[in-house]
mmCIF file of C-alpha atoms in Angstrom:
data_model
loop_
_atom_site.group_PDB
_atom_site.id
_atom_site.type_symbol
_atom_site.label_atom_id
_atom_site.label_comp_id
_atom_site.label_asym_id
_atom_site.label_seq_id
_atom_site.Cartn_x
_atom_site.Cartn_y
_atom_site.Cartn_z
ATOM 1 C CA UNK A 1 -12.841 12.490 4.035
ATOM 2 C CA UNK A 2 -14.104 8.896 6.300
ATOM 3 C CA UNK A 3 -17.386 10.932 7.193
ATOM 4 C CA UNK A 4 -17.576 10.981 2.973
ATOM 5 C CA UNK A 5 -17.527 7.253 2.446
ATOM 6 C CA UNK A 6 -19.258 6.506 5.031
ATOM 7 C CA UNK A 7 -22.344 7.918 3.043
ATOM 8 C CA UNK A 8 -21.132 7.072 0.036
ATOM 9 C CA UNK A 9 -21.095 3.320 0.618
ATOM 10 C CA UNK A 10 -24.221 3.836 2.721
ATOM 11 C CA UNK A 11 -25.406 4.474 -0.360
ATOM 12 C CA UNK A 12 -23.816 2.064 -2.248
ATOM 13 C CA UNK A 13 -25.729 -0.407 0.113
ATOM 14 C CA UNK A 14 -29.090 1.287 -0.219
ATOM 15 C CA UNK A 15 -28.613 1.365 -3.952
ATOM 16 C CA UNK A 16 -28.293 -2.603 -3.851
ATOM 17 C CA UNK A 17 -31.295 -3.363 -1.844
ATOM 18 C CA UNK A 18 -29.360 -3.389 0.791
ATOM 19 C CA UNK A 19 -27.834 -7.027 0.522
ATOM 20 C CA UNK A 20 -25.588 -7.918 3.537
ATOM 21 C CA UNK A 21 -22.081 -9.646 3.375
ATOM 22 C CA UNK A 22 -20.627 -6.669 0.870
ATOM 23 C CA UNK A 23 -19.749 -4.091 3.377
ATOM 24 C CA UNK A 24 -15.844 -4.565 1.955
ATOM 25 C CA UNK A 25 -16.305 -4.431 -1.695
ATOM 26 C CA UNK A 26 -18.671 -1.041 -0.933
ATOM 27 C CA UNK A 27 -16.623 0.962 0.965
ATOM 28 C CA UNK A 28 -14.161 0.129 -1.684
ATOM 29 C CA UNK A 29 -15.730 1.079 -4.041
ATOM 30 C CA UNK A 30 -16.929 4.568 -2.663
ATOM 31 C CA UNK A 31 -13.262 4.694 -1.418
ATOM 32 C CA UNK A 32 -12.565 4.927 -5.107
ATOM 33 C CA UNK A 33 -15.620 7.359 -6.328
ATOM 34 C CA UNK A 34 -15.150 10.074 -4.249
ATOM 35 C CA UNK A 35 -11.758 9.801 -4.312
ATOM 36 C CA UNK A 36 -12.223 10.342 -8.303
ATOM 37 C CA UNK A 37 -14.397 13.350 -6.748
ATOM 38 C CA UNK A 38 -11.728 15.114 -5.246
ATOM 39 C CA UNK A 39 -9.497 14.270 -8.047
ATOM 40 C CA UNK A 40 -11.730 15.582 -10.483
ATOM 41 C CA UNK A 41 -12.354 19.031 -8.902
ATOM 42 C CA UNK A 42 -9.122 19.546 -8.048
ATOM 43 C CA UNK A 43 -8.632 19.776 -12.223
#
């Protein structure tokens, strides 16, 4: 799961234009997205 979150965080960073200073926010957003995807897949 760590790798999946890291990949999503990278995608968010890249989509935002690779701006610095948002690493924590990207990680937290990625965690939420991945957890939602996992939850939806279990339904």
